[in-house]
XYZ file of C-alpha atoms in Angstrom:
584
model
C 55.468 160.393 51.789
C 55.361 161.830 55.309
C 57.920 160.620 57.768
C 56.885 158.180 60.436
C 57.159 159.404 63.987
C 60.684 158.640 65.129
C 61.558 156.386 67.984
C 64.691 158.220 69.111
C 67.601 155.996 69.952
C 68.445 158.173 72.964
C 65.098 157.821 74.770
C 64.350 154.195 73.965
C 67.874 152.862 74.178
C 68.604 154.634 77.466
C 65.270 153.633 79.007
C 65.789 149.981 78.160
C 69.438 150.158 79.178
C 68.623 151.594 82.607
C 65.976 148.922 83.162
C 68.486 146.232 82.278
C 71.178 147.752 84.515
C 68.873 148.972 87.273
C 71.203 147.798 90.022
C 74.150 149.836 88.758
C 71.947 152.895 88.193
C 70.537 152.732 91.743
C 74.034 152.306 93.146
C 75.275 155.353 91.209
C 72.354 157.436 92.519
C 72.924 156.318 96.094
C 76.659 156.892 96.098
C 76.120 160.279 94.408
C 73.950 161.439 97.325
C 76.622 160.355 99.804
C 79.293 162.040 97.675
C 77.358 165.329 97.976
C 77.402 165.360 101.802
C 80.055 168.155 101.926
C 77.978 170.292 99.539
C 75.014 169.857 101.895
C 76.876 170.399 105.165
C 79.595 172.940 104.328
C 77.637 176.133 105.010
C 75.963 174.703 108.097
C 79.339 173.693 109.534
C 80.910 177.080 108.753
C 77.976 178.877 110.423
C 78.205 176.627 113.479
C 81.975 177.166 113.731
C 81.445 180.935 113.875
C 78.239 181.311 115.889
C 78.857 178.512 118.386
C 82.620 178.608 118.434
C 84.823 181.512 117.482
C 82.309 184.384 117.908
C 81.001 182.835 121.160
C 84.511 182.714 122.607
C 84.812 178.929 122.305
C 87.598 178.374 119.746
C 87.893 174.669 120.538
C 84.279 174.116 119.481
C 84.925 176.256 116.412
C 87.840 174.033 115.420
C 85.645 171.003 116.066
C 83.108 172.144 113.459
C 85.896 172.997 111.009
C 87.326 169.524 111.618
C 83.981 168.009 110.744
C 84.074 169.921 107.471
C 87.514 168.474 106.725
C 86.257 164.995 107.563
C 83.336 165.542 105.177
C 85.817 166.349 102.404
C 87.721 163.125 103.104
C 84.400 161.252 103.140
C 83.582 162.748 99.735
C 86.886 161.522 98.273
C 86.169 158.010 99.567
C 82.666 158.065 98.071
C 84.037 159.244 94.716
C 86.520 156.384 94.731
C 83.759 153.891 95.533
C 81.478 155.375 92.882
C 83.921 155.249 89.958
C 83.672 151.478 89.213
C 79.869 151.735 89.194
C 80.118 154.431 86.507
C 82.192 152.038 84.411
C 79.493 149.381 84.759
C 77.085 151.766 83.043
C 79.329 153.341 80.394
C 80.991 150.320 78.783
C 77.839 148.175 78.342
C 76.119 151.238 76.871
C 78.836 151.518 74.231
C 78.388 147.821 73.365
C 74.646 148.289 72.940
C 75.172 151.328 70.742
C 77.586 149.416 68.515
C 75.027 146.612 68.247
C 72.198 149.042 67.435
C 74.183 150.927 64.784
C 75.577 147.772 63.183
C 72.098 146.203 63.125
C 70.746 149.368 61.543
C 73.400 149.235 58.835
C 72.580 145.592 58.090
C 68.829 146.275 57.997
C 69.311 149.262 55.709
C 71.553 147.299 53.364
C 69.145 144.360 53.340
C 66.324 146.717 52.402
C 68.280 148.375 49.604
C 69.037 151.701 51.270
C 72.192 153.478 50.154
C 74.432 155.416 52.519
C 77.117 157.831 51.487
C 80.525 156.203 51.426
C 82.179 156.558 54.816
C 79.025 157.670 56.644
C 78.480 154.271 58.225
C 82.097 154.100 59.320
C 81.798 157.548 60.899
C 78.715 156.418 62.840
C 80.184 153.143 64.029
C 83.556 154.551 65.057
C 83.674 158.304 65.619
C 80.075 158.878 66.699
C 79.672 155.789 68.898
C 82.995 156.476 70.597
C 81.904 160.091 71.023
C 78.748 158.912 72.799
C 80.782 156.675 75.108
C 83.171 159.488 75.986
C 80.356 162.009 76.490
C 78.243 159.724 78.668
C 81.318 158.960 80.746
C 82.112 162.671 81.118
C 78.515 163.582 81.951
C 78.229 160.853 84.564
C 81.412 162.098 86.180
C 80.790 165.842 85.913
C 77.152 166.759 85.276
C 75.902 164.176 87.750
C 78.203 165.473 90.466
C 77.514 169.124 89.664
C 73.752 168.658 89.540
C 73.606 166.799 92.860
C 75.978 169.314 94.452
C 73.865 172.249 93.256
C 70.710 170.644 94.624
C 72.341 169.810 97.953
C 73.789 173.320 98.260
C 70.313 174.821 98.018
C 68.906 172.258 100.454
C 71.644 173.227 102.904
C 71.072 176.925 102.247
C 67.349 176.524 102.941
C 68.128 174.633 106.148
C 70.545 177.377 107.187
C 68.314 180.352 106.348
C 65.000 180.247 104.576
C 65.016 184.027 103.827
C 68.426 183.769 102.127
C 67.254 180.800 100.059
C 64.124 182.735 99.062
C 66.102 185.709 97.678
C 68.927 183.721 96.006
C 66.967 180.917 94.335
C 65.089 183.129 91.774
C 68.291 184.391 90.032
C 69.464 180.794 89.606
C 66.127 179.720 88.126
C 66.132 182.789 85.838
C 69.592 181.883 84.546
C 68.498 178.331 83.786
C 65.358 179.565 81.999
C 67.371 181.970 79.847
C 69.897 179.269 78.962
C 67.324 176.732 77.764
C 66.616 178.449 74.390
C 70.352 178.937 73.864
C 70.890 175.208 74.312
C 68.356 174.500 71.561
C 70.217 176.875 69.227
C 73.456 175.135 70.129
C 71.881 171.729 69.432
C 70.803 172.822 65.938
C 74.290 174.036 65.165
C 75.800 170.825 66.522
C 73.564 168.817 64.184
C 74.729 170.927 61.262
C 78.328 170.264 62.286
C 77.743 166.499 62.418
C 76.102 166.466 58.994
C 79.012 168.468 57.597
C 81.407 165.993 59.207
C 79.654 163.019 57.586
C 79.654 164.714 54.180
C 83.334 165.570 54.527
C 84.179 162.001 55.586
C 82.234 160.580 52.642
C 83.812 162.954 50.113
C 87.316 162.373 51.445
C 86.812 158.594 51.399
C 85.581 158.610 47.811
C 88.445 160.893 46.749
C 91.191 158.834 48.367
C 89.738 155.521 47.184
C 89.567 156.733 43.595
C 92.642 158.953 43.547
C 94.192 157.088 40.604
C 91.041 157.504 38.532
C 90.883 161.182 39.497
C 94.434 161.776 38.297
C 93.983 159.653 35.170
C 90.833 161.521 34.117
C 92.286 164.956 34.780
C 89.656 165.774 37.382
C 92.053 166.934 40.075
C 90.904 170.559 40.131
C 87.222 169.663 40.151
C 87.637 167.109 42.941
C 89.851 169.480 44.918
C 87.255 172.247 44.640
C 84.495 169.915 45.808
C 86.563 168.685 48.759
C 87.569 172.240 49.627
C 83.923 173.317 49.657
C 83.062 170.540 52.104
C 86.012 171.480 54.318
C 84.825 175.085 54.309
C 81.289 174.012 55.201
C 82.619 171.952 58.098
C 84.793 174.859 59.277
C 81.827 177.252 59.210
C 79.714 174.764 61.150
C 82.398 174.405 63.831
C 82.701 178.199 64.146
C 78.926 178.561 64.485
C 78.956 176.061 67.348
C 81.792 177.972 69.035
C 79.928 181.301 68.762
C 76.763 179.857 70.292
C 78.732 178.213 73.102
C 80.576 181.464 73.863
C 77.342 183.432 74.137
C 75.920 180.834 76.484
C 79.051 180.907 78.641
C 78.813 184.699 79.024
C 75.155 184.480 80.061
C 75.864 181.817 82.678
C 78.893 183.671 84.015
C 76.778 186.760 84.668
C 73.871 184.754 86.074
C 76.019 182.756 88.491
C 77.105 185.941 90.298
C 73.585 187.286 90.749
C 72.716 185.206 93.848
C 75.794 186.499 95.702
C 75.028 190.065 94.651
C 71.436 189.721 95.871
C 72.643 188.297 99.191
C 75.102 191.151 99.759
C 72.408 193.731 99.007
C 69.929 192.040 101.352
C 72.429 191.231 104.126
C 72.347 194.584 106.037
C 68.569 194.495 106.409
C 68.536 190.813 107.389
C 71.278 191.394 109.964
C 69.562 194.444 111.404
C 66.251 192.590 111.827
C 67.978 189.616 113.433
C 66.835 187.299 110.614
C 70.445 186.386 109.904
C 73.479 185.952 112.132
C 77.059 186.679 111.138
C 77.831 182.973 111.059
C 74.792 182.273 108.909
C 75.807 185.087 106.553
C 79.267 183.609 106.140
C 77.795 180.110 105.782
C 75.356 181.322 103.130
C 78.209 183.097 101.356
C 80.173 179.844 101.485
C 77.277 177.979 99.879
C 77.027 180.552 97.082
C 80.745 181.017 96.396
C 81.980 177.455 96.763
C 78.786 175.584 95.901
C 76.057 177.281 93.910
C 78.035 179.630 91.634
C 80.719 177.191 90.400
C 78.243 174.318 90.185
C 75.810 176.432 88.158
C 78.514 177.676 85.789
C 80.015 174.251 85.315
C 76.692 172.435 85.030
C 75.330 174.707 82.304
C 78.690 174.694 80.531
C 78.848 170.913 80.624
C 75.245 170.522 79.447
C 75.788 173.177 76.793
C 78.810 171.392 75.386
C 78.840 167.706 76.233
C 75.097 167.413 76.815
C 74.104 169.122 73.579
C 76.760 167.213 71.663
C 75.510 163.930 73.125
C 71.888 164.684 72.198
C 72.983 165.692 68.697
C 75.069 162.583 68.094
C 72.322 160.317 69.435
C 69.768 162.000 67.177
C 72.091 161.456 64.226
C 72.643 157.828 65.167
C 68.897 157.254 65.535
C 68.516 157.941 61.820
C 70.732 154.964 61.002
C 69.025 152.424 63.250
C 66.039 150.252 62.301
C 63.651 152.294 64.464
C 64.721 155.697 63.118
C 62.581 157.856 60.844
C 64.926 157.131 57.985
C 65.012 153.392 58.516
C 65.502 151.168 55.540
C 61.837 150.503 54.951
C 60.866 154.167 54.897
C 63.890 155.257 52.906
C 62.956 153.048 50.026
C 59.238 153.733 50.164
C 58.228 150.225 51.103
C 54.559 149.442 51.039
C 52.754 149.637 54.363
C 51.333 146.165 53.696
C 54.069 144.036 52.064
C 53.080 141.301 49.642
C 54.075 137.670 49.443
C 54.786 136.594 45.830
C 52.965 133.569 44.478
C 56.126 132.190 42.867
C 59.862 132.974 42.637
C 59.661 134.031 38.973
C 61.955 136.997 38.310
C 61.235 139.614 35.666
C 63.148 142.762 34.691
C 61.657 145.350 32.323
C 63.872 148.257 31.217
C 65.734 148.175 34.524
C 68.430 150.765 35.118
C 70.770 151.332 38.019
C 73.601 153.762 38.742
C 75.837 154.273 41.749
C 74.908 157.823 42.644
C 73.171 160.782 40.997
C 74.742 161.803 37.716
C 76.784 158.596 37.435
C 76.676 156.533 34.262
C 74.240 153.608 34.623
C 75.912 150.311 35.407
C 72.790 148.555 34.159
C 70.789 150.349 31.492
C 67.349 149.334 30.142
C 67.807 145.632 30.888
C 64.813 143.380 30.188
C 65.003 139.755 31.262
C 62.746 136.915 32.440
C 64.060 134.230 34.807
C 61.327 131.620 35.341
C 61.222 129.611 38.564
C 63.606 126.640 38.474
C 65.605 127.945 35.524
C 69.390 128.096 35.239
C 71.087 131.239 33.932
C 74.773 132.082 33.663
C 75.862 135.731 33.489
C 79.088 136.725 31.743
C 80.647 140.022 30.760
C 83.798 142.100 31.108
C 84.871 143.540 34.442
C 82.622 146.421 35.469
C 79.752 145.360 33.226
C 77.347 145.137 36.193
C 77.258 141.403 36.886
C 77.526 141.744 40.661
C 75.143 144.704 40.543
C 72.583 142.510 38.790
C 72.749 139.873 41.545
C 72.384 142.615 44.135
C 69.215 143.822 42.424
C 67.834 140.302 42.057
C 68.450 139.687 45.774
C 66.465 142.797 46.671
C 69.505 144.413 48.315
C 69.103 147.443 46.058
C 66.131 148.913 44.217
C 66.302 149.851 40.516
C 66.575 153.539 39.709
C 64.098 153.027 36.903
C 62.248 150.247 35.152
C 60.422 147.405 36.862
C 61.861 144.426 38.736
C 59.291 141.937 40.016
C 59.390 138.703 41.974
C 56.360 136.526 41.357
C 54.646 139.529 39.797
C 55.250 141.730 42.863
C 57.630 144.721 42.608
C 60.724 143.861 44.620
C 60.296 147.020 46.738
C 56.883 145.731 47.896
C 57.879 142.151 48.686
C 57.657 141.106 52.319
C 61.255 141.337 53.531
C 61.103 138.239 55.725
C 59.786 136.186 52.806
C 62.422 137.654 50.475
C 65.284 136.799 52.829
C 64.049 133.212 53.072
C 63.393 132.799 49.365
C 66.501 134.419 47.873
C 70.114 133.674 48.834
C 73.133 135.502 47.448
C 76.633 134.056 47.849
C 79.317 136.626 47.011
C 82.863 135.905 45.932
C 84.169 136.535 49.447
C 82.431 133.844 51.475
C 81.683 134.403 55.161
C 82.332 131.892 57.937
C 80.979 132.905 61.335
C 82.621 132.158 64.645
C 80.907 129.125 66.134
C 80.557 125.500 65.153
C 80.199 123.981 61.709
C 76.588 123.260 62.623
C 75.962 126.915 63.502
C 77.292 127.986 60.125
C 75.410 125.444 58.019
C 72.004 126.005 59.594
C 72.312 129.783 59.826
C 69.658 130.278 57.120
C 67.547 127.361 58.369
C 67.816 127.196 62.169
C 65.576 124.149 62.464
C 67.545 121.959 60.055
C 68.387 118.458 61.271
C 71.944 117.194 61.322
C 71.058 114.728 58.564
C 69.957 117.629 56.338
C 73.189 119.509 57.049
C 75.342 116.542 56.168
C 73.287 115.810 53.046
C 73.772 119.372 51.774
C 77.476 119.297 52.624
C 77.761 116.070 50.627
C 75.793 117.481 47.692
C 78.016 120.552 47.208
C 81.262 118.675 47.920
C 81.902 119.982 51.436
C 81.515 116.673 53.334
C 85.235 115.898 53.315
C 85.916 119.347 54.779
C 83.337 118.806 57.539
C 84.887 115.453 58.433
C 88.408 116.883 58.413
C 87.379 119.687 60.754
C 85.930 117.166 63.206
C 82.237 117.021 62.339
C 79.335 119.373 62.945
C 80.474 120.236 66.464
C 83.903 121.408 65.307
C 84.689 125.103 65.905
C 85.304 127.410 62.976
C 85.904 131.123 62.569
C 87.999 132.819 65.233
C 87.712 129.757 67.491
C 88.738 127.246 64.845
C 91.553 126.478 62.428
C 92.237 128.876 59.548
C 90.293 128.022 56.394
C 91.397 128.679 52.844
C 89.285 130.805 50.529
C 88.029 127.675 48.782
C 87.090 126.013 52.071
C 85.136 129.077 53.139
C 83.292 128.954 49.820
C 82.379 125.311 50.434
C 80.902 126.224 53.828
C 78.898 129.063 52.248
C 77.655 126.802 49.449
C 76.521 124.123 51.916
C 74.779 126.798 53.994
C 72.868 128.034 50.940
C 72.013 124.488 49.817
C 70.405 123.575 53.138
C 68.462 126.851 53.257
C 64.819 127.060 52.112
C 65.832 129.456 49.317
C 64.119 128.932 45.976
C 66.420 131.429 44.233
C 70.190 131.085 44.605
C 72.572 133.698 43.205
C 76.222 132.645 42.910
C 78.371 135.725 42.303
C 81.649 133.974 41.402
C 80.982 131.972 44.551
C 83.122 129.051 43.294
C 86.087 131.032 41.994
C 88.469 129.503 44.553
C 87.362 125.944 43.797
C 88.770 123.701 41.098
C 86.607 123.141 37.979
C 85.320 119.754 39.159
C 84.245 121.132 42.547
C 82.595 124.112 40.864
C 80.629 121.826 38.552
C 79.525 119.617 41.444
C 78.234 122.612 43.408
C 76.329 124.126 40.463
C 74.741 120.798 39.577
C 73.706 120.307 43.223
C 71.694 123.520 43.172
C 70.214 122.797 39.761
C 69.180 119.309 40.924
C 67.114 120.639 43.830
C 64.922 122.658 41.458
C 66.356 125.972 42.580
C 66.331 129.004 40.323
C 70.056 129.375 39.759
C 71.835 132.500 38.547
C 75.612 132.090 38.228
C 78.078 134.883 37.560
C 80.614 132.847 35.621
C 84.234 132.500 36.627
C 84.979 129.877 33.977
C 83.594 129.096 30.531
C 82.421 125.726 31.872
C 79.682 127.524 33.855
C 78.306 128.972 30.612
C 78.483 125.580 28.876
C 76.361 123.990 31.639
C 73.606 126.597 31.578
C 70.628 126.396 29.177
C 70.764 130.193 28.863
C 73.624 132.679 29.026
C 73.316 136.435 29.581
C 76.086 138.561 28.097
C 75.987 141.771 30.091
C 77.691 144.851 28.670
C 75.467 147.887 28.163
C 74.168 148.147 24.617
C 75.902 144.885 23.635
C 73.820 142.886 26.141
C 72.506 139.634 24.656
C 70.910 136.421 25.857
C 70.744 132.948 24.353
C 72.364 129.534 24.380
C 76.115 129.075 24.188
C 75.944 128.126 20.510
C 73.641 131.038 19.612
C 75.808 133.596 21.343
C 78.987 132.364 19.664
C 77.377 133.313 16.331
C 75.418 136.391 17.424
C 77.556 138.091 20.084
C 81.095 139.143 19.151
C 81.694 140.046 22.790
C 80.742 136.554 23.945
C 82.979 135.009 21.287
C 85.825 137.203 22.497
C 85.226 136.172 26.101
C 85.144 132.478 25.175
C 88.311 132.898 23.144
C 90.009 134.580 26.078
C 88.962 131.778 28.414
C 90.172 129.102 25.984
C 93.426 130.919 25.280
C 94.038 131.142 29.015
C 93.554 127.388 29.286
C 90.460 127.676 31.472
C 88.490 124.410 31.467
């Protein structure tokens, strides 16, 4: 499938950001022009000091013009001081918007079933976003000042002597034209470096997280070789960037001296013809030595390092945001016209799923029907794929093979908005958001009335908690009192109960509740006609369900509690373990 045309995060985010912060941007532009007054006036003042003062036998007037130049320098320092806070008003909000865009992209990708390499998202949200903030800050301080100073120096040079400007401007333009292709080469190498950095971060994260398994399985040499190869790739990418930057620096260094060389070659003829005075020659030389040459060298160097790096990082970040060419919808091959299922019936036919290429399938050739309104409990040993199954059923991941449908529609083709309304997954670690109790309970149903919220809280056994906290207006999360794990689960259960979801997946979502509270919550969902899939934490969950799925690779089985006790040795072992442990 061809990639959709990207909407680069740099162009669209910056355009919208500048519109939103137009006042700060205009202030920065205005103060920048005032800050560049010395760059505009320096050569003119030097020429006036010589021609009208010292060479004309009027040293006092010469010192007057030199004094004005000193005053211009003081004025520049004051303008820089005034400008600095305005730069901060642009940089820090930009970082906040980038964090929001990248985090939203990660959520959208996860919700659509896209899989990122381990550690890649962390690298984007921390290293790359902070890199953008630092680079934008540096560019606003340096490139902005250098660019305005270079422009003002040429304006002043043209005002001082049009012939000098005519012979010195072409070498500057030639240097910029020659540098442009080099910047594109540098950008490509920067992108390679960033990709190598993400791969290295992902590999290192996986290695350190699973170091005990690596040692236990005797895979130290293999893992070390793989990590070493990624380190080498990253090193080579960094060296390639350095070589390209060095070549660009040499080109700019040579090009920045050309205007002065051209002026010195042309000076005798211009002086002889009277087209240039001695003061104007020295003023023009001042423009070129103290203005044009250093500004040109620094500007191209800054753009070739910070500018290219910024463009590269922003391009990389754009691929992780919802509008990027590798957004979640495209990455999973979603249909251009999503479908709305006729019912919440779930069906799995020979479904398989593995965490990464070459990994052993966590779920292998699983076939299962879950009719609308049915109640299924899932049991199995640790690592059997119970949580993975709920992730697949929620549409948060797509099967590697086989067919998973919702109401007869493949889950990858289901309208995402409909799916997120119809299916709710509550994981073991329940989330409570900062806000009020009301905000938390109606998160999945914003238009819910207070009576509905309280009814759901009562149904799942959370009403006493709501009353103890102070009612629906009570603050929770960072603004409220600390909640226990069980209390957070009650909030999450009430939130799911009040939602419009017709399929509820409880992935050990009651593990911190006592058996009676767990039973009350499960029965509340079953009573509302919801399709209920429960990953069991206690044997009592299996006893309440009409059907039980024993998930464990080839030993997978499904049936009633009584049937599985006779037909599934694994289920009998699990029940015996629960009973022996005294679990109700």
